[in-house]
Coordinates of C-alpha atoms and ligand atoms in Angstrom, one line a residue:
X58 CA 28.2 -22.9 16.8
X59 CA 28.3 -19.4 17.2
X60 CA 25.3 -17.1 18.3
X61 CA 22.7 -16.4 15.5
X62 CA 22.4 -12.8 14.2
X63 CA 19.3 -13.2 12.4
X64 CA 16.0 -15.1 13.2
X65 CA 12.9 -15.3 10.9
X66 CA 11.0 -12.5 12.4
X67 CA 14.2 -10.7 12.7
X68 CA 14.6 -11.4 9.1
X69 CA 11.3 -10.3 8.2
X70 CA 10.9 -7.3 9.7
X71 CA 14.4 -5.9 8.1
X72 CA 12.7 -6.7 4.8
X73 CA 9.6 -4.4 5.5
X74 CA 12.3 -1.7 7.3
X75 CA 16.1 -1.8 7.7
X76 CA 16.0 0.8 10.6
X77 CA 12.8 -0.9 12.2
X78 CA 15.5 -3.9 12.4
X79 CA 17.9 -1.8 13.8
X80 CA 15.9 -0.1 16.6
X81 CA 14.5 -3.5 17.3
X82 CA 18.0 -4.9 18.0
X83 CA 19.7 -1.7 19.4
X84 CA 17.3 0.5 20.3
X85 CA 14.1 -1.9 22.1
X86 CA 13.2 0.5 24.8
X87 CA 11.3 2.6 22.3
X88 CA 9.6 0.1 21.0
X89 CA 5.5 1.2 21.3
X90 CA 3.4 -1.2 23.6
X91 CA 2.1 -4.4 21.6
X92 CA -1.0 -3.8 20.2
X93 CA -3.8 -6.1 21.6
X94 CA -4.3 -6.8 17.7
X95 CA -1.3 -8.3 17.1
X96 CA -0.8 -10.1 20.3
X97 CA -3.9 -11.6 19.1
X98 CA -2.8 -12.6 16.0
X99 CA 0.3 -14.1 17.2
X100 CA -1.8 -16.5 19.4
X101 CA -4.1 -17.2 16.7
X102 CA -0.6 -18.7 14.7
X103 CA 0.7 -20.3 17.2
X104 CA -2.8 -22.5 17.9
X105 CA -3.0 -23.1 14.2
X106 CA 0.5 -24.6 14.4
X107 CA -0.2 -26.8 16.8
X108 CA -3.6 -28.2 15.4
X109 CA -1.6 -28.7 11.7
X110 CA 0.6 -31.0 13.5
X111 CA -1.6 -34.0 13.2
X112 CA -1.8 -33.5 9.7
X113 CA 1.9 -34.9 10.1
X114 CA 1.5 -37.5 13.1
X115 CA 3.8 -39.3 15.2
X116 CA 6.5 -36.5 15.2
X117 CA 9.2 -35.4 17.6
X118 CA 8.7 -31.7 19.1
X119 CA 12.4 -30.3 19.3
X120 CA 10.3 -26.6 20.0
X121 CA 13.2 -24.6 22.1
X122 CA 11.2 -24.0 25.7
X123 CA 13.1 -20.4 25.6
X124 CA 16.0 -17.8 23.4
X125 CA 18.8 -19.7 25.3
X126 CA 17.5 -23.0 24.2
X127 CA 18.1 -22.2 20.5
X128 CA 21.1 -23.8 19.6
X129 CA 20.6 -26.6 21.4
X130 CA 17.5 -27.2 19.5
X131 CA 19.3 -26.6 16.1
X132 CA 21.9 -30.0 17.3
X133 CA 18.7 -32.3 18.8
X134 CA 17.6 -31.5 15.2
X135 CA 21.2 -32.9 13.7
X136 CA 20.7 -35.6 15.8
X137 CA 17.1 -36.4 15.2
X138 CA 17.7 -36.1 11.3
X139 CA 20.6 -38.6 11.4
X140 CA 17.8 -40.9 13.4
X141 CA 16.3 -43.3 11.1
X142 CA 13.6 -44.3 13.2
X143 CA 12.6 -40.5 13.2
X144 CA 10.7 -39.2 10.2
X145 CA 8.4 -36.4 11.1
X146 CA 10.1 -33.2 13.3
X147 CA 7.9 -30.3 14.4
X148 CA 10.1 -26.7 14.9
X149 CA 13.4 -28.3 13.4
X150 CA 15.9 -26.0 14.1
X151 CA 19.3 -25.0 11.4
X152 CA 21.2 -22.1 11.8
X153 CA 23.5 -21.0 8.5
X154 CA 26.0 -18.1 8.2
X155 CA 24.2 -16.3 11.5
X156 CA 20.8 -16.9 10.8
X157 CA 18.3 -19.2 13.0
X158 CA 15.3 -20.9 11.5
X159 CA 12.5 -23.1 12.9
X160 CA 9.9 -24.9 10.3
X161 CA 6.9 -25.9 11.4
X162 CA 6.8 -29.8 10.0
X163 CA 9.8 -31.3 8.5
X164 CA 9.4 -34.9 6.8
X165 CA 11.1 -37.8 5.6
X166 CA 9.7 -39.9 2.9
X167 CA 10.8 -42.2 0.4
X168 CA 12.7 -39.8 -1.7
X169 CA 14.1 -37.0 1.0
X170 CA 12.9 -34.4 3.2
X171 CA 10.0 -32.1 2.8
X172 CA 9.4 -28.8 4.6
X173 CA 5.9 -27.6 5.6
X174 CA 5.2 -23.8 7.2
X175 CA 1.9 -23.4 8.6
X176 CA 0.2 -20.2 8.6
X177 CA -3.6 -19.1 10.2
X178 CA -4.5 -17.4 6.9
X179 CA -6.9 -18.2 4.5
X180 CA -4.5 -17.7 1.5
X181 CA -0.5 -17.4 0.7
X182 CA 0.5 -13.8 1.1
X183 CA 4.1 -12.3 -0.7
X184 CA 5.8 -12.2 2.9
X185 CA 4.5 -15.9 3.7
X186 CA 6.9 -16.7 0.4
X187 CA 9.7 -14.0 1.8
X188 CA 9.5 -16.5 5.0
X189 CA 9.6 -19.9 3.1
X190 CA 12.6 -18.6 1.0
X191 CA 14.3 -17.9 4.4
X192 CA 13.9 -21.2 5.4
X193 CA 14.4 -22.9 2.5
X194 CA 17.7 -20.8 2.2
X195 CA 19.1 -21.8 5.7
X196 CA 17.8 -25.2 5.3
X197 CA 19.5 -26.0 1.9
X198 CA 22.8 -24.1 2.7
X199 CA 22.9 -25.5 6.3
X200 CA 23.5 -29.2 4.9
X201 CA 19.5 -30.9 4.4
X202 CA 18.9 -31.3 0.9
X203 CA 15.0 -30.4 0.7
X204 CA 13.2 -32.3 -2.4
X205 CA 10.0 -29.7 -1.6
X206 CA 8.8 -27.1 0.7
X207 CA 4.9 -26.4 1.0
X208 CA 2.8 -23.9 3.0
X209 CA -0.3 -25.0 4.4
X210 CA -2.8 -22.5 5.5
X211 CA -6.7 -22.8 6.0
X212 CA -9.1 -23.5 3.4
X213 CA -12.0 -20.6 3.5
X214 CA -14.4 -23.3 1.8
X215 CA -14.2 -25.5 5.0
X216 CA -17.5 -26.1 6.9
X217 CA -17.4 -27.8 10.3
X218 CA -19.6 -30.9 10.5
X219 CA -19.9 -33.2 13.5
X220 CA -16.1 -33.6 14.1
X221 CA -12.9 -31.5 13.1
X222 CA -11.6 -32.9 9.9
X223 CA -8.0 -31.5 10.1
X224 CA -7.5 -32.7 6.6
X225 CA -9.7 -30.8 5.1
X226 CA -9.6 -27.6 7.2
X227 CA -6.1 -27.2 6.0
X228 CA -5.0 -26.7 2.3
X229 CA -1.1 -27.7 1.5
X230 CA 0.6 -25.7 -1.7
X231 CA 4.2 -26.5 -3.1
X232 CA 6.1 -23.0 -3.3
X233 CA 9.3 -24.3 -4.2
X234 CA 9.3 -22.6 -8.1
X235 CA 8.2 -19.4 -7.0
X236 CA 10.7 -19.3 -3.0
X237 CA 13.3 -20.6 -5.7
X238 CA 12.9 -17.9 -7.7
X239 CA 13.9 -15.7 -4.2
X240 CA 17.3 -17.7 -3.6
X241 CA 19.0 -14.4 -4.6
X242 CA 17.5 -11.6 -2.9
X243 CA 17.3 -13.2 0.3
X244 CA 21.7 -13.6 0.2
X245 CA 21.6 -10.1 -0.4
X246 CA 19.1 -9.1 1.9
X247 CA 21.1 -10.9 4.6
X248 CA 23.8 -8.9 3.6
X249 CA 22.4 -5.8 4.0
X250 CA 20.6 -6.6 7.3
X251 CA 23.9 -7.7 8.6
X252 CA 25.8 -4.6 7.5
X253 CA 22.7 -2.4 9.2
X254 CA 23.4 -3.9 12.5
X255 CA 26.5 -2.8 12.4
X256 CA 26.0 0.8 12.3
X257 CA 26.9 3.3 15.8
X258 CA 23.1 4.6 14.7
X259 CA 20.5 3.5 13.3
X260 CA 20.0 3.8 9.4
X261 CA 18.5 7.3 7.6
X262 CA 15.2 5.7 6.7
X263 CA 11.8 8.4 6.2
X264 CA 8.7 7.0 7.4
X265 CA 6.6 6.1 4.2
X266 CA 3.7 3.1 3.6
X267 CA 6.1 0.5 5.0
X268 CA 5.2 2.1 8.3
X269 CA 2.1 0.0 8.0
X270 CA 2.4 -2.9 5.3
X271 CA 2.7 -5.8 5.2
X272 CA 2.9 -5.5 9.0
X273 CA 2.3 -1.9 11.3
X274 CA 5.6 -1.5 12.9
X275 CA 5.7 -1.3 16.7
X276 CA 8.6 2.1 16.0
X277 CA 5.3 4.1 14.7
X278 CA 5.3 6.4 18.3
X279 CA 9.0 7.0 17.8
X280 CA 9.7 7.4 13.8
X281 CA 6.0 9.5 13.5
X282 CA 6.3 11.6 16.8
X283 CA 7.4 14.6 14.6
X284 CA 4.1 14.9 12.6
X285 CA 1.5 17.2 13.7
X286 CA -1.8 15.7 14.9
X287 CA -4.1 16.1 12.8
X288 CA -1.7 15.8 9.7
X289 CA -1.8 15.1 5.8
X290 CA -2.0 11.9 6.7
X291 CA -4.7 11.8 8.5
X292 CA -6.7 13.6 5.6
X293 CA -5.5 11.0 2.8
X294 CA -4.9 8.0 4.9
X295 CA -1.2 6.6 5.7
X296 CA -0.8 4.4 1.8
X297 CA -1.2 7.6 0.3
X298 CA 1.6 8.6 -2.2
X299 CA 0.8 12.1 -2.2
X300 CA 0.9 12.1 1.7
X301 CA 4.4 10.9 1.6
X302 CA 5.2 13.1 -1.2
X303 CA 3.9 16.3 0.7
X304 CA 5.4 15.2 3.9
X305 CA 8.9 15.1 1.9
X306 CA 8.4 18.7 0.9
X307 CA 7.7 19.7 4.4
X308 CA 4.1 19.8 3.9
X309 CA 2.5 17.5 6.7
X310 CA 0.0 20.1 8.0
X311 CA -3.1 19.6 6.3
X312 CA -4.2 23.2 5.7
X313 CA -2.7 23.8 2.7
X314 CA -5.5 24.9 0.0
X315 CA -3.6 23.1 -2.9
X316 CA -4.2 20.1 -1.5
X317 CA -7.8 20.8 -0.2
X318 CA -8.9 21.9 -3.7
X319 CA -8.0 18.2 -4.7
X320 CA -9.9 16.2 -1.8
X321 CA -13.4 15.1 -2.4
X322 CA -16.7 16.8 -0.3
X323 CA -16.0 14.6 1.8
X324 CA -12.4 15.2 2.9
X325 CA -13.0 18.4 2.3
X326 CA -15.6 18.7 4.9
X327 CA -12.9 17.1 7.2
X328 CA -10.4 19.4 6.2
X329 CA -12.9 21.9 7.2
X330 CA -13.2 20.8 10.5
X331 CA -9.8 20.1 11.2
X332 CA -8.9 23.8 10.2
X333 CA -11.7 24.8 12.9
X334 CA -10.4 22.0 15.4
X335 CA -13.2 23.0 17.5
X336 CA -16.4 20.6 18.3
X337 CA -19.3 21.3 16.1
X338 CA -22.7 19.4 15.6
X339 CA -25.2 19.3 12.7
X340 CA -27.8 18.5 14.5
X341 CA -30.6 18.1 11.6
X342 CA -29.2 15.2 10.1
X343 CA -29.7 13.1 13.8
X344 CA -33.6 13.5 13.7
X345 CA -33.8 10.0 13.8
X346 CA -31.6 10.2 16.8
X347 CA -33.4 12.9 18.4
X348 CA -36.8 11.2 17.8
X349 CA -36.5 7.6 18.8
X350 CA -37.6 7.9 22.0
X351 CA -41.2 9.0 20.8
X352 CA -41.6 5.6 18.7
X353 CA -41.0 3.3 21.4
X354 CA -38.8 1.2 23.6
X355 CA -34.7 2.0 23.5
X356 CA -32.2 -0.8 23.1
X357 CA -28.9 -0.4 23.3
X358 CA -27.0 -3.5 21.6
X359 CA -23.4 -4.1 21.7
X360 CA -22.1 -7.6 20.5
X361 CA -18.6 -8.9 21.0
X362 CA -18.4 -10.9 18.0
X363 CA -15.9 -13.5 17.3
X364 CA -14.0 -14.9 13.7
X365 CA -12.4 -18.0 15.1
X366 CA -9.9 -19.3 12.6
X367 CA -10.9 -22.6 13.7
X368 CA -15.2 -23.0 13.5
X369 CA -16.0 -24.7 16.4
X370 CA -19.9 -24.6 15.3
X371 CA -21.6 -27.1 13.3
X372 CA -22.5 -25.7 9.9
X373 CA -19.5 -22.6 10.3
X374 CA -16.4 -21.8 8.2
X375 CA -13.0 -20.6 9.0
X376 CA -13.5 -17.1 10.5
X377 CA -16.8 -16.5 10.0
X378 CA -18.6 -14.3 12.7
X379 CA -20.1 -16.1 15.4
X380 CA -21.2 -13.8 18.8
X381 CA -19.1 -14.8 21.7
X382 CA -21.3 -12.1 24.3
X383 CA -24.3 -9.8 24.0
X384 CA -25.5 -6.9 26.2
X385 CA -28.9 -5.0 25.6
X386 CA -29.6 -1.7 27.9
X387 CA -33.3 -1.2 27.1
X388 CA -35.3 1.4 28.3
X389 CA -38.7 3.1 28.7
X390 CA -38.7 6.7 30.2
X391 CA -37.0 6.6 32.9
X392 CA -36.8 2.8 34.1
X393 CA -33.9 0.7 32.2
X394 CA -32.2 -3.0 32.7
X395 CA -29.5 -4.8 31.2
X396 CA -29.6 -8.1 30.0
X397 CA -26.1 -9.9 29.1
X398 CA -25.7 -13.4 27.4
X399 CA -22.7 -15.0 27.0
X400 CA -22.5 -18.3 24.6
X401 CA -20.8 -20.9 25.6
X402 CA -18.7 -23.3 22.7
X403 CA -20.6 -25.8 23.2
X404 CA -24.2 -24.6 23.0
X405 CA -25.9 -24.0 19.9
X406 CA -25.5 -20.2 19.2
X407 CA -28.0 -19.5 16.7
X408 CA -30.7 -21.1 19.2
X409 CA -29.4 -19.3 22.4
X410 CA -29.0 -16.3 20.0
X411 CA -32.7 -16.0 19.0
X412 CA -34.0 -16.8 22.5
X413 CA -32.3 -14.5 24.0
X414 CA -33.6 -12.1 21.8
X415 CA -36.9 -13.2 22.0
X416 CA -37.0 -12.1 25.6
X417 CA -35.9 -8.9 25.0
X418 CA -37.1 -7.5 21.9
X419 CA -40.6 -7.7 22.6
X420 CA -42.3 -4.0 21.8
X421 CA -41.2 -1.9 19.1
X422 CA -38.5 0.3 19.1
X423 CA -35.5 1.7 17.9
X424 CA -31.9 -0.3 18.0
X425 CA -28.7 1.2 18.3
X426 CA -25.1 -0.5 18.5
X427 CA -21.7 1.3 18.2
X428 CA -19.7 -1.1 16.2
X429 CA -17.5 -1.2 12.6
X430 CA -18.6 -4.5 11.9
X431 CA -22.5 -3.3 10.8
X432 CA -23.6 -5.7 8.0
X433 CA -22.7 -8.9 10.6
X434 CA -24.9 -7.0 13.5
X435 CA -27.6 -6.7 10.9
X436 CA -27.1 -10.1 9.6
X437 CA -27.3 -11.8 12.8
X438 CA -30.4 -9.9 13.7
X439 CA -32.4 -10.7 10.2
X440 CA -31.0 -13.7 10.1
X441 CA -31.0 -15.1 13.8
X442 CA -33.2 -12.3 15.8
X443 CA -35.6 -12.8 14.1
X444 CA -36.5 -9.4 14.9
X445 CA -39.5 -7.7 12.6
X446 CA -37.6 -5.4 10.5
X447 CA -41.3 -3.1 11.0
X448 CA -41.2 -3.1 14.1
X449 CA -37.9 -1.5 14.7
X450 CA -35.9 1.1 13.7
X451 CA -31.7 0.6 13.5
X452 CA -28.7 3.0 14.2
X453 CA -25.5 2.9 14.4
X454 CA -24.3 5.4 17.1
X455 CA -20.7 5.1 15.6
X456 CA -22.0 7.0 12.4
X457 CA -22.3 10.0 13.7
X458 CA -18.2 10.4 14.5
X459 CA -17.7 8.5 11.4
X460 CA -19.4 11.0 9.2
X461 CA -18.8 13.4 11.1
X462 CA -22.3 14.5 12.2
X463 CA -20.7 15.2 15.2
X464 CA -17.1 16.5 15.5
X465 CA -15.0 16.8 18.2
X466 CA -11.2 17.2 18.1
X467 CA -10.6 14.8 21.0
X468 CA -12.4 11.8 19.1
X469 CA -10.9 12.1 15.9
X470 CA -9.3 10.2 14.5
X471 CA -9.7 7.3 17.0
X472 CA -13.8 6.4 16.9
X473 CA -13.5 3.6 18.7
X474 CA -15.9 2.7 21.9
X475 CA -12.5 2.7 24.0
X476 CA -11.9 5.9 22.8
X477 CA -15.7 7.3 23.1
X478 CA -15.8 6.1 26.8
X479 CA -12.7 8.2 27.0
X480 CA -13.7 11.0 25.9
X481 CA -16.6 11.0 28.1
X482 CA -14.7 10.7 30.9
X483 CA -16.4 7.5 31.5
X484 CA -14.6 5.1 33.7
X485 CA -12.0 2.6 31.7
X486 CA -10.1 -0.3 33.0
X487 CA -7.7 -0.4 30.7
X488 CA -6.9 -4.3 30.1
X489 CA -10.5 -4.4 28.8
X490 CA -10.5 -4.0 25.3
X491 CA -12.2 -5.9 23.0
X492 CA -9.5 -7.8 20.7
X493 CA -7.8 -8.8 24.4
X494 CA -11.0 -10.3 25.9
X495 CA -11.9 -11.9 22.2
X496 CA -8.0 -13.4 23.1
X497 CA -8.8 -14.9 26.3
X498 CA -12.1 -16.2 25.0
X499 CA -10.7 -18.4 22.3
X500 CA -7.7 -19.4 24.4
X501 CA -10.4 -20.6 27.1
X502 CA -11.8 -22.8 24.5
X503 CA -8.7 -24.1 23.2
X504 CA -8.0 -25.5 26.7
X505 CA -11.6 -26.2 27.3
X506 CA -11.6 -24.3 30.5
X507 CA -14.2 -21.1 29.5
X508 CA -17.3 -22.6 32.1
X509 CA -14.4 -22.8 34.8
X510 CA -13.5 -19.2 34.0
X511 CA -15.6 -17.4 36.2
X512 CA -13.1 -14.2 36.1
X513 CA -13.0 -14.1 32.3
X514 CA -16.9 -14.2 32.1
X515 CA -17.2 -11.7 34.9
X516 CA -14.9 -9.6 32.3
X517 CA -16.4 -10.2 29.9
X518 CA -20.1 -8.7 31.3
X519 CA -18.2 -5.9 32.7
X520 CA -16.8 -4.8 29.3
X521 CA -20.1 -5.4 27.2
X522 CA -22.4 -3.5 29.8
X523 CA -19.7 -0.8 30.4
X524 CA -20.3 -0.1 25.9
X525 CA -24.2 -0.2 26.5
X526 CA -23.9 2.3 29.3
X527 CA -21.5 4.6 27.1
X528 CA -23.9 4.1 24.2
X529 CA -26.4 5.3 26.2
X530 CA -24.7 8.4 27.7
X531 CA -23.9 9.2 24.3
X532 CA -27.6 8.7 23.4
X533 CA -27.9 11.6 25.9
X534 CA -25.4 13.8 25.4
X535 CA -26.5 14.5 21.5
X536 CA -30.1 15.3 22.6
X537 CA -27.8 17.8 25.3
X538 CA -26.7 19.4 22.5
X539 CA -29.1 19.4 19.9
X540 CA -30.8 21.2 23.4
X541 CA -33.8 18.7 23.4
X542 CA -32.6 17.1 26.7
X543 CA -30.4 17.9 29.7
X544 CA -26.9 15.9 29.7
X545 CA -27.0 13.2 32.5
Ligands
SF4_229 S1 8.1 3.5 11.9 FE1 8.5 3.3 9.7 S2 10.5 4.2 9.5 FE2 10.3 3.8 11.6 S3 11.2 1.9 12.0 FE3 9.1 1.5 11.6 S4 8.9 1.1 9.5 FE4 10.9 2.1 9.8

C-alpha cells in the first residue's frame, strides 16, 4: 500500500483553503503557534470519542499509537472485518486512491456494516457532513459496502441525574441522503487538492472570510502580515464583504472618509480614535467608577467558569456554565485580602458557591469582574450568591475598553485580561491563560486525578489572583487619570 496523500483533517482543511493545504504540507514552519482555543477543542473531541464508545460495546480499538502506524492500522482493520467473531471496530482504518480515513465506530449487524462519526457538538454542522462524505467515500470505494453512516453528537436537552446515561447524552442521526448527495464534489475536490500539492509554490489564494470559517486557520500570521494594524478589518469585523471588497481595491487602511460616512456612531467613534491612535479617556461616563469607593466595600471578582461538554453535576446539561475557581480581592481603604475557592467535581457547586460567598459578601459594596461572559457572572450571583441586588452595585471593568470609555492603541483590539495585564506591564507567565488551565481542569477530571494535582490547583490560584490584582490596578489607574487618585 502506498503512502497516503490525504487524511481527513488534511482533507478538510483544503476544502476551507487550497493554499492553507498547501503551506500545511510544504510550507509548516510558518504555521502560527496553536491557539490554546483549539487545542482545547481538539481534547474536548477526542474525550467525547472515547465516552461514545460504550454506546457500541465490546469493540476492538485498531487506534494507530502514532503517523507511522497508519497503514498498518488500515490491514488490522482488513483483517478484523474478515473476523466473524468481530462486530464492533473503533478507529477502523481504509485508505482509497491516496487518502486515509479513520471512523469512529464501525458495526456489523444483521444486514452489513454501519459507520458512526462522533462529534462534541450539540448539533450537525455543514463540514461535519464534508467529513462523513469523506469517509463514506473512502470507505465505499475502498471495498466495505456501508448499508448506513450516522453522526452522533450530544443532545443539548440532556440533564445529568444520579449516573451518566451515555444513551441519552448522545443523539445518533442517519446522513446518508444528504453525504450521498456529496459523492461528487468530494472526487473532485480530491482532485484538486492533489493537483495543489503538486505545485513548486503554493497556490494564488487572497485572504477573504475563509481565513476564519468554518475553522480560523493557523497561516493567519503569515497570509495577513501585509495589512496595517489597525485595518478595515478591524473597523467592519473579518466576515465583512465590503472589508474584503476594499482590501481588493487596495483600500485596507481604515481612514478613508467614504467608508467612515457609512459606519454607524459607533464605528465611527472607533474610526475616530483609530485616526487619532493616541490614548484618550472620557472620564464622565466612569462616575460610577470613580465613585464606588464612597458607597462601600470593593470586590474585585474574577471567575474561571467552565462549559464541560460532559455535565458532571446533578441537575446540569451539556455545556452549561458551571465555576471551576473564584477569586475576590476586597478592600476597605487601604487594607485588602484575597479569598480564592476552587470546586472540586465532586462537591456540590451551587452549595460551596453560595457559602463561599456568604463569607465574603458581607457589607455593601460595589462588584466589579473583567469578563465577556457577563449574563453567566450575573446569573450565578442572583441565582447562587445570593447576593442582595440593593445592597451592591455591579461593573464590568472590561466595558470600559469595550466601549471605548477608555482608549488606548496598545489594548485595541485585543481586550482581553491577558492582554490588560500586558499592557500594564504587569507580570505574565505565559502558559497561564484561561482556555489552557480550563484544559487541564477537565482533563484532571477525566482521569480523576484533580485533588492529587496540587500543581494544577496552585495554577490555578495563581492565575485567578493574578486577574483580581490587575482588576484592581486598573481600578486605580482610571481614578489616575480621571486625576482623582495617584496611580499605584
Ligand atoms: S490565512 Fe487565509 S489565505 Fe492564508 S492559508 Fe489560511 S485560509 Fe488560506
Amino acid at each position: 500500500m502506498e503512502k497516503h496523500v490525504l487524511s481527513k483533517s488534511t482533507f478538510i482543511r483544503g476544502a476551507q483553503c487550497l493554499k492553507s493545504l498547501y503551506l500545511h504540507k510544504k510550507r509548516p514552519f510558518l504555521r502560527d503557534r496553536l491557539s490554546a482555543v483549539q487545542r482545547a477543542k481538539f481534547k474536548r473531541g477526542a474525550d467525547v470519542g472515547v465516552l461514545a464508545q460504550q454506546l457500541f460495546p465490546g469493540g476492538i480499538n485498531l487506534k494507530p499509537k502514532s503517523p507511522s502506524q497508519y497503514r498498518k492500522a488500515v490491514a488490522a482493520t482488513d483483517d478484523a472485518i474478515k473476523d466473524r467473531s468481530i462486530n464492533v471496530i473503533y478507529e477502523a482504518g481504509f485508505q482509497y486512491d491516496g487518502v486515509i480515513v479513520f471512523l469512529d465506530v464501525l458495526v456489523r449487524d444483521d444486514s452489513g456494516w454501519r459507520a458512526y462519526e462522533v462529534k462534541s457538538s450539540k448539533k450537525i454542522s455543514e463540514t461535519y457532513l464534508t467529513d462523513a462524505a469523506l469517509q463514506y467515500f473512502v470507505i465505499n470505494n475502498s471495498g466495505l459496502h456501508l448499508n448506513d453512516i450516522s453522526i452522533v453528537y450530544i443532545d443539548e436537552n440532556y440533564r445529568l441525574d444520579e449516573m451518566l446515561e451515555i444513551s441519552a447524552l448522545f443523539k445518533t442521526e442517519s446522513v446518508l441522503t444528504e453525504i450521498c448527495q456529496k459523492q461528487n464534489y468530494i472526487r473532485q475536490q480530491i482532485l484538486k487538492e492533489k493537483e495543489v500539492l503538486q505545485l513548486k509554490h503554493s497556490p494564488r489564494i487572497d485572504i477573504g472570510p475563509h481565513c476564519y470559517h468554518p475553522y480560523p486557520c493557523d497561516f493567519i500570521g503569515h497570509c495577513w502580515k501585509h495589512i496595517p494594524n489597525p485595518s478595515i478589518f478591524d473597523l467592519l469585523g473579518t466576515c465583512n464583504k465590503l472589508a474584503y471588497q476594499l482590501h481588493a481595491e487596495g483600500k485596507t487602511s481604515y481612514q478613508y472618509e467614504e467608508i467612515i460616512s457609512t459606519l454607524s456612531p459607533e464605528e465611527q467613534k472607533l474610526a475616530s480614535l483609530l485616526r487619532v491612535s493616541a490614548e484618550k479617556i472620557d472620564c464622565d461616563s466612569m462616575q460610577k467608577v470613580i465613585k464606588a469607593e464612597s458607597t462601600g466595600r470593593l470586590y474585585f471578582v474574577q471567575i474561571l467558569m467552565n462549559r464541560p461538554s460532559i455535565p458532571h453535576q446533578k441537575g446540569y446539561r451539556p455545556y452549561q456554565a458551571i465555576p471551576a475557581a473564584i477569586s475576590v480581592l476586597f478592600s476597605d481603604g487601604g487594607n485588602s485580602e484575597i479569598r480564592t475557592k476552587i470546586f472540586r467535581f465532586d462537591e456540590n457547586v451551587e452549595r460551596a458557591f453560595l457559602e463561599f460567598c456568604n463569607l465574603i459578601f458581607n457589607q455593601p459594596g460595589t462588584i466589579f469582574t473583567y469578563t465577556e461572559h457577563i449574563r453567566e457572572f450575573m446569573y450565578w450571583f442572583s441565582e447562587h450568591a445570593k447576593v442582595d441586588q440593593e445592597d451592591f452595585e455591579f461593573f464590568n471593568l472590561i466595558d470600559i475598553p469595550n466601549e471605548y470609555t477608555y482608549f488606548h492603541p496598545e489594548l485595541f483590539p485585543d481586550h482581553t485580561i491577558d492582554n490588560l495585564k500586558k499592557f500594564l506591564n504587569r507580570d505574565l507567565k505565559p502558559s497561564h491563560s484561561e482556555n489552557l488551565l480550563l484544559m487541564d481542569y477537565n482533563a484532571a477530571y477525566f482521569t480523576d486525578s484533580f485533588n492529587k494535582n496540587e500543581i494544577l490547583q496552585t495554577t490555578l490560584k495563581d492565575y485567578l489572583v493574578s486577574c483580581v490584582e490587575t482588576q484592581r490596578f486598573f481600578y486605580n489607574f482610571i481614578l489616575a487619570k480621571c486625576g482623582t487618585e495617584s496611580w499605584d
